PDB file of C-alpha atoms in Angstrom:
ATOM      1  CA  MET A   1       0.000   0.000   0.000  1.00  0.00           C
ATOM      2  CA  GLU A   2       2.834   2.378   0.803  1.00  0.00           C
ATOM      3  CA  GLN A   3       4.374   1.652  -2.615  1.00  0.00           C
ATOM      4  CA  SER A   4       1.101   2.468  -4.396  1.00  0.00           C
ATOM      5  CA  GLN A   5       0.825   5.769  -2.485  1.00  0.00           C
ATOM      6  CA  GLN A   6       4.410   6.658  -3.450  1.00  0.00           C
ATOM      7  CA  SER A   7       3.673   5.707  -7.052  1.00  0.00           C
ATOM      8  CA  GLU A   8       0.501   7.840  -7.042  1.00  0.00           C
ATOM      9  CA  SER A   9       2.454  10.717  -5.496  1.00  0.00           C
ATOM     10  CA  LYS A  10       5.157  10.517  -8.203  1.00  0.00           C
ATOM     11  CA  THR A  11       2.484  10.335 -10.910  1.00  0.00           C
ATOM     12  CA  SER A  12       0.674  13.302  -9.372  1.00  0.00           C
ATOM     13  CA  ARG A  13       3.923  15.363  -9.309  1.00  0.00           C
ATOM     14  CA  LYS A  14       4.666  14.482 -12.932  1.00  0.00           C
ATOM     15  CA  LEU A  15       1.139  15.520 -13.922  1.00  0.00           C
ATOM     16  CA  GLN A  16       1.455  18.787 -12.021  1.00  0.00           C
ATOM     17  CA  GLY A  17       4.809  19.472 -13.691  1.00  0.00           C
ATOM     18  CA  LYS A  18       3.375  18.793 -17.154  1.00  0.00           C
ATOM     19  CA  LEU A  19       0.280  20.861 -16.379  1.00  0.00           C
ATOM     20  CA  GLY A  20       2.433  23.745 -15.123  1.00  0.00           C
ATOM     21  CA  SER A  21       4.576  23.624 -18.259  1.00  0.00           C
ATOM     22  CA  SER A  22       1.469  23.534 -20.439  1.00  0.00           C
ATOM     23  CA  VAL A  23       0.022  26.547 -18.649  1.00  0.00           C
ATOM     24  CA  LEU A  24       3.277  28.493 -19.105  1.00  0.00           C
ATOM     25  CA  ILE A  25       3.417  27.608 -22.795  1.00  0.00           C
ATOM     26  CA  PHE A  26      -0.242  28.641 -23.218  1.00  0.00           C
ATOM     27  CA  VAL A  27       0.351  31.964 -21.440  1.00  0.00           C
ATOM     28  CA  GLY A  28       3.449  32.630 -23.577  1.00  0.00           C
ATOM     29  CA  ILE A  29       1.610  31.892 -26.814  1.00  0.00           C
ATOM     30  CA  THR A  30      -1.330  34.047 -25.707  1.00  0.00           C
ATOM     31  CA  ILE A  31       0.944  37.008 -24.956  1.00  0.00           C
ATOM     32  CA  PHE A  32       2.719  36.600 -28.300  1.00  0.00           C
ATOM     33  CA  VAL A  33      -0.547  36.380 -30.266  1.00  0.00           C
ATOM     34  CA  PHE A  34      -2.004  39.394 -28.436  1.00  0.00           C
ATOM     35  CA  GLY A  35       1.139  41.457 -29.133  1.00  0.00           C
ATOM     36  CA  ALA A  36       1.273  40.384 -32.777  1.00  0.00           C
ATOM     37  CA  TYR A  37      -2.431  41.182 -33.222  1.00  0.00           C
ATOM     38  CA  ASN A  38      -2.037  44.673 -31.763  1.00  0.00           C
ATOM     39  CA  TYR A  39       0.993  45.341 -34.000  1.00  0.00           C
ATOM     40  CA  TYR A  40      -0.975  44.071 -37.010  1.00  0.00           C
ATOM     41  CA  LYS A  41      -4.096  46.060 -36.084  1.00  0.00           C
ATOM     42  CA  GLU A  42      -2.095  49.298 -35.985  1.00  0.00           C
ATOM     43  CA  ARG A  43      -0.808  48.724 -39.509  1.00  0.00           C
ATOM     44  CA  ILE A  44      -3.874  47.065 -41.008  1.00  0.00           C
ATOM     45  CA  LEU A  45      -4.620  49.812 -43.538  1.00  0.00           C
ATOM     46  CA  SER A  46      -1.130  51.160 -43.978  1.00  0.00           C
ATOM     47  CA  PHE A  47       0.631  51.010 -47.291  1.00  0.00           C
ATOM     48  CA  SER A  48       4.220  49.760 -47.045  1.00  0.00           C
ATOM     49  CA  LYS A  49       5.478  53.163 -48.216  1.00  0.00           C
ATOM     50  CA  VAL A  50       4.195  56.633 -47.439  1.00  0.00           C
ATOM     51  CA  PRO A  51       2.943  58.469 -50.530  1.00  0.00           C
ATOM     52  CA  PRO A  52       4.055  62.008 -51.276  1.00  0.00           C
ATOM     53  CA  GLN A  53       1.682  64.372 -49.533  1.00  0.00           C
ATOM     54  CA  ALA A  54       0.180  67.670 -50.489  1.00  0.00           C
ATOM     55  CA  SER A  55       0.808  70.480 -48.046  1.00  0.00           C
ATOM     56  CA  GLN A  56      -2.591  71.518 -46.793  1.00  0.00           C
ATOM     57  CA  ALA A  57      -4.392  71.534 -43.498  1.00  0.00           C
ATOM     58  CA  VAL A  58      -7.770  69.810 -43.270  1.00  0.00           C
ATOM     59  CA  GLN A  59      -9.216  72.830 -41.439  1.00  0.00           C
ATOM     60  CA  SER A  60      -8.674  75.058 -44.489  1.00  0.00           C
ATOM     61  CA  ILE A  61     -10.374  72.792 -47.042  1.00  0.00           C
ATOM     62  CA  ASP A  62     -13.930  71.678 -47.677  1.00  0.00           C
ATOM     63  CA  ALA A  63     -13.273  68.167 -46.371  1.00  0.00           C
ATOM     64  CA  PRO A  64     -15.597  65.190 -46.915  1.00  0.00           C
ATOM     65  CA  VAL A  65     -17.973  64.425 -44.041  1.00  0.00           C
ATOM     66  CA  GLU A  66     -20.094  61.678 -45.635  1.00  0.00           C
ATOM     67  CA  ILE A  67     -19.696  59.030 -48.347  1.00  0.00           C
ATOM     68  CA  ILE A  68     -22.685  57.360 -49.994  1.00  0.00           C
ATOM     69  CA  ILE A  69     -22.409  54.401 -52.372  1.00  0.00           C
ATOM     70  CA  PRO A  70     -25.977  53.192 -53.008  1.00  0.00           C
ATOM     71  CA  SER A  71     -25.061  50.158 -55.155  1.00  0.00           C
ATOM     72  CA  VAL A  72     -23.227  48.456 -52.256  1.00  0.00           C
ATOM     73  CA  ASN A  73     -25.265  49.895 -49.343  1.00  0.00           C
ATOM     74  CA  ILE A  74     -22.567  52.177 -47.960  1.00  0.00           C
ATOM     75  CA  ASP A  75     -23.581  55.402 -46.209  1.00  0.00           C
ATOM     76  CA  LEU A  76     -20.953  56.536 -43.726  1.00  0.00           C
ATOM     77  CA  LYS A  77     -19.701  59.557 -41.893  1.00  0.00           C
ATOM     78  CA  VAL A  78     -16.120  60.478 -42.824  1.00  0.00           C
ATOM     79  CA  ASP A  79     -13.548  61.423 -40.192  1.00  0.00           C
ATOM     80  CA  PRO A  80     -10.217  63.143 -40.948  1.00  0.00           C
ATOM     81  CA  GLY A  81      -7.083  61.022 -40.629  1.00  0.00           C
ATOM     82  CA  THR A  82      -3.371  61.422 -41.146  1.00  0.00           C
ATOM     83  CA  ILE A  83      -0.213  59.340 -41.490  1.00  0.00           C
ATOM     84  CA  LYS A  84       1.941  59.181 -38.338  1.00  0.00           C
ATOM     85  CA  ASP A  85       5.292  57.396 -38.464  1.00  0.00           C
ATOM     86  CA  GLY A  86       4.221  55.527 -41.596  1.00  0.00           C
ATOM     87  CA  VAL A  87       0.952  54.292 -40.062  1.00  0.00           C
ATOM     88  CA  TRP A  88      -2.329  55.477 -41.532  1.00  0.00           C
ATOM     89  CA  GLN A  89      -4.535  56.651 -38.663  1.00  0.00           C
ATOM     90  CA  ILE A  90      -8.039  55.232 -39.073  1.00  0.00           C
ATOM     91  CA  SER A  91     -11.492  55.631 -37.599  1.00  0.00           C
ATOM     92  CA  GLN A  92     -12.845  52.495 -35.947  1.00  0.00           C
ATOM     93  CA  LYS A  93     -16.467  53.220 -36.899  1.00  0.00           C
ATOM     94  CA  ASN A  94     -16.436  55.540 -39.947  1.00  0.00           C
ATOM     95  CA  ALA A  95     -14.598  56.074 -43.211  1.00  0.00           C
ATOM     96  CA  THR A  96     -11.415  58.164 -43.003  1.00  0.00           C
ATOM     97  CA  PHE A  97     -10.318  61.036 -45.260  1.00  0.00           C
ATOM     98  CA  LEU A  98      -6.556  61.433 -45.666  1.00  0.00           C
ATOM     99  CA  ASP A  99      -6.184  65.031 -44.530  1.00  0.00           C
ATOM    100  CA  THR A 100      -3.225  65.690 -46.825  1.00  0.00           C
ATOM    101  CA  SER A 101      -5.067  64.575 -49.959  1.00  0.00           C
ATOM    102  CA  ALA A 102      -7.133  66.864 -52.196  1.00  0.00           C
ATOM    103  CA  ALA A 103     -10.597  68.124 -51.318  1.00  0.00           C
ATOM    104  CA  PRO A 104     -13.573  67.246 -53.531  1.00  0.00           C
ATOM    105  CA  GLY A 105     -14.008  69.780 -56.324  1.00  0.00           C
ATOM    106  CA  GLY A 106     -10.492  71.136 -55.919  1.00  0.00           C
ATOM    107  CA  GLY A 107      -8.653  68.904 -58.382  1.00  0.00           C
ATOM    108  CA  GLY A 108      -6.226  66.211 -57.331  1.00  0.00           C
ATOM    109  CA  ASN A 109      -6.608  62.854 -55.613  1.00  0.00           C
ATOM    110  CA  VAL A 110      -9.281  62.692 -52.892  1.00  0.00           C
ATOM    111  CA  VAL A 111      -8.316  59.692 -50.709  1.00  0.00           C
ATOM    112  CA  ILE A 112     -10.839  57.981 -48.427  1.00  0.00           C
ATOM    113  CA  TYR A 113     -10.180  54.665 -46.693  1.00  0.00           C
ATOM    114  CA  GLY A 114     -11.751  52.428 -44.077  1.00  0.00           C
ATOM    115  CA  HIS A 115     -11.697  49.066 -42.366  1.00  0.00           C
ATOM    116  CA  ASN A 116     -12.841  45.965 -44.230  1.00  0.00           C
ATOM    117  CA  LYS A 117     -15.725  45.450 -41.806  1.00  0.00           C
ATOM    118  CA  LYS A 118     -19.308  44.774 -42.860  1.00  0.00           C
ATOM    119  CA  GLU A 119     -20.485  48.056 -41.326  1.00  0.00           C
ATOM    120  CA  ILE A 120     -17.715  50.118 -42.963  1.00  0.00           C
ATOM    121  CA  PHE A 121     -16.144  49.119 -46.316  1.00  0.00           C
ATOM    122  CA  GLY A 122     -16.792  45.361 -46.291  1.00  0.00           C
ATOM    123  CA  ASN A 123     -18.937  45.691 -49.445  1.00  0.00           C
ATOM    124  CA  LEU A 124     -16.537  48.029 -51.273  1.00  0.00           C
ATOM    125  CA  PRO A 125     -14.818  45.315 -53.375  1.00  0.00           C
ATOM    126  CA  PHE A 126     -18.217  44.405 -54.878  1.00  0.00           C
ATOM    127  CA  ILE A 127     -18.897  47.810 -56.445  1.00  0.00           C
ATOM    128  CA  GLY A 128     -19.190  47.774 -60.223  1.00  0.00           C
ATOM    129  CA  VAL A 129     -17.470  49.989 -62.774  1.00  0.00           C
ATOM    130  CA  GLY A 130     -19.785  52.866 -63.747  1.00  0.00           C
ATOM    131  CA  LYS A 131     -21.527  52.984 -60.340  1.00  0.00           C
ATOM    132  CA  LYS A 132     -22.143  56.288 -58.578  1.00  0.00           C
ATOM    133  CA  ILE A 133     -20.385  57.520 -55.436  1.00  0.00           C
ATOM    134  CA  MET A 134     -21.514  60.682 -53.629  1.00  0.00           C
ATOM    135  CA  ILE A 135     -19.325  62.734 -51.312  1.00  0.00           C
ATOM    136  CA  LYS A 136     -20.856  65.361 -49.044  1.00  0.00           C
ATOM    137  CA  THR A 137     -18.467  68.028 -47.714  1.00  0.00           C
ATOM    138  CA  LYS A 138     -18.581  70.085 -44.541  1.00  0.00           C
ATOM    139  CA  SER A 139     -19.992  73.070 -46.504  1.00  0.00           C
ATOM    140  CA  GLY A 140     -22.950  70.877 -47.544  1.00  0.00           C
ATOM    141  CA  LYS A 141     -21.931  70.481 -51.195  1.00  0.00           C
ATOM    142  CA  ILE A 142     -22.439  67.072 -52.809  1.00  0.00           C
ATOM    143  CA  TYR A 143     -19.920  65.796 -55.354  1.00  0.00           C
ATOM    144  CA  ASN A 144     -20.770  62.898 -57.653  1.00  0.00           C
ATOM    145  CA  TYR A 145     -18.210  60.444 -58.981  1.00  0.00           C
ATOM    146  CA  LEU A 146     -18.435  57.399 -61.250  1.00  0.00           C
ATOM    147  CA  VAL A 147     -16.300  54.305 -60.671  1.00  0.00           C
ATOM    148  CA  GLU A 148     -13.751  54.039 -63.467  1.00  0.00           C
ATOM    149  CA  LYS A 149     -11.373  51.317 -62.255  1.00  0.00           C
ATOM    150  CA  LYS A 150     -11.032  48.637 -59.584  1.00  0.00           C
ATOM    151  CA  TYR A 151      -7.735  47.224 -58.374  1.00  0.00           C
ATOM    152  CA  ILE A 152      -6.596  44.480 -56.011  1.00  0.00           C
ATOM    153  CA  VAL A 153      -3.011  45.415 -55.189  1.00  0.00           C
ATOM    154  CA  SER A 154      -0.193  44.840 -52.736  1.00  0.00           C
ATOM    155  CA  PRO A 155       0.450  47.517 -50.073  1.00  0.00           C
ATOM    156  CA  ASP A 156       3.413  48.919 -52.033  1.00  0.00           C
ATOM    157  CA  ARG A 157       1.213  50.509 -54.752  1.00  0.00           C
ATOM    158  CA  VAL A 158       1.307  53.994 -53.240  1.00  0.00           C
ATOM    159  CA  ASP A 159       1.012  55.540 -56.710  1.00  0.00           C
ATOM    160  CA  LEU A 160      -2.754  54.945 -56.436  1.00  0.00           C
ATOM    161  CA  VAL A 161      -3.044  57.132 -53.332  1.00  0.00           C
ATOM    162  CA  SER A 162      -0.451  59.743 -54.312  1.00  0.00           C
ATOM    163  CA  PRO A 163      -1.316  63.286 -55.456  1.00  0.00           C
ATOM    164  CA  MET A 164      -2.661  63.511 -59.044  1.00  0.00           C
ATOM    165  CA  PRO A 165      -2.799  66.447 -61.491  1.00  0.00           C
ATOM    166  CA  THR A 166      -6.509  65.887 -62.232  1.00  0.00           C
ATOM    167  CA  GLU A 167      -9.387  65.192 -59.899  1.00  0.00           C
ATOM    168  CA  GLN A 168     -10.206  61.649 -58.914  1.00  0.00           C
ATOM    169  CA  LEU A 169     -11.649  59.902 -55.884  1.00  0.00           C
ATOM    170  CA  THR A 170      -9.635  56.971 -54.541  1.00  0.00           C
ATOM    171  CA  ILE A 171     -11.289  54.718 -51.957  1.00  0.00           C
ATOM    172  CA  TYR A 172      -9.595  51.702 -50.467  1.00  0.00           C
ATOM    173  CA  THR A 173      -9.872  48.978 -47.865  1.00  0.00           C
ATOM    174  CA  CYS A 174      -7.974  45.835 -46.966  1.00  0.00           C
ATOM    175  CA  TYR A 175      -8.617  42.648 -48.878  1.00  0.00           C
ATOM    176  CA  GLY A 176      -7.531  39.027 -49.057  1.00  0.00           C
ATOM    177  CA  LEU A 177      -5.980  36.552 -46.664  1.00  0.00           C
ATOM    178  CA  PHE A 178      -4.919  38.321 -43.455  1.00  0.00           C
ATOM    179  CA  ASP A 179      -5.796  41.639 -45.162  1.00  0.00           C
ATOM    180  CA  SER A 180      -2.520  41.384 -47.090  1.00  0.00           C
ATOM    181  CA  GLN A 181      -3.837  43.245 -50.136  1.00  0.00           C
ATOM    182  CA  ARG A 182      -5.773  46.434 -50.827  1.00  0.00           C
ATOM    183  CA  ALA A 183      -9.021  46.776 -52.779  1.00  0.00           C
ATOM    184  CA  VAL A 184      -8.759  50.180 -54.455  1.00  0.00           C
ATOM    185  CA  ILE A 185     -11.609  51.951 -56.269  1.00  0.00           C
ATOM    186  CA  VAL A 186     -10.826  54.898 -58.549  1.00  0.00           C
ATOM    187  CA  ALA A 187     -13.696  57.181 -59.541  1.00  0.00           C
ATOM    188  CA  LYS A 188     -13.817  60.281 -61.727  1.00  0.00           C
ATOM    189  CA  PRO A 189     -16.085  63.316 -61.283  1.00  0.00           C
ATOM    190  CA  GLN A 190     -19.478  62.878 -62.932  1.00  0.00           C
ATOM    191  CA  ILE A 191     -19.957  65.497 -65.591  1.00  0.00           C
TER     192      ILE A 191
END
């Protein structure tokens, strides 16, 4: 009987040792995954390079405040955003206007982006060429654009979000496995 108690005690200690090791491994993996996710979340909509930026302040322009895309059921408020240390700042619940891009009606590239979430730009990749996009600005003006091109690109295609000599609207969101690509919509003013 004493031998069986000693055997049970050894078995119990081995189990506790294995359980303790398993718990430590689980905690380590959890911390790593949480850290990696937070790093990833910060960069989720960033391009791998920072595009050249126009020198303007969002307060001095007629910035977008709402984007409406009826064909894919998008109607969102638009918040201003900027690029800090290579990371595109982004609204968690609305679309985001790159505050160094052009204003609607002013010529140049108007850049609006947002998360690939159902309630934000989850439907954006399904928009068709020729479909209408409306941008309302803080002065109350409404600008109409028609989708001209759709792209699925890698995050190094900053030429699509760089300043342009003529007016266009560029909207983008993440796309693909682990959001490793960008779905980019280019629209021209409706005449």
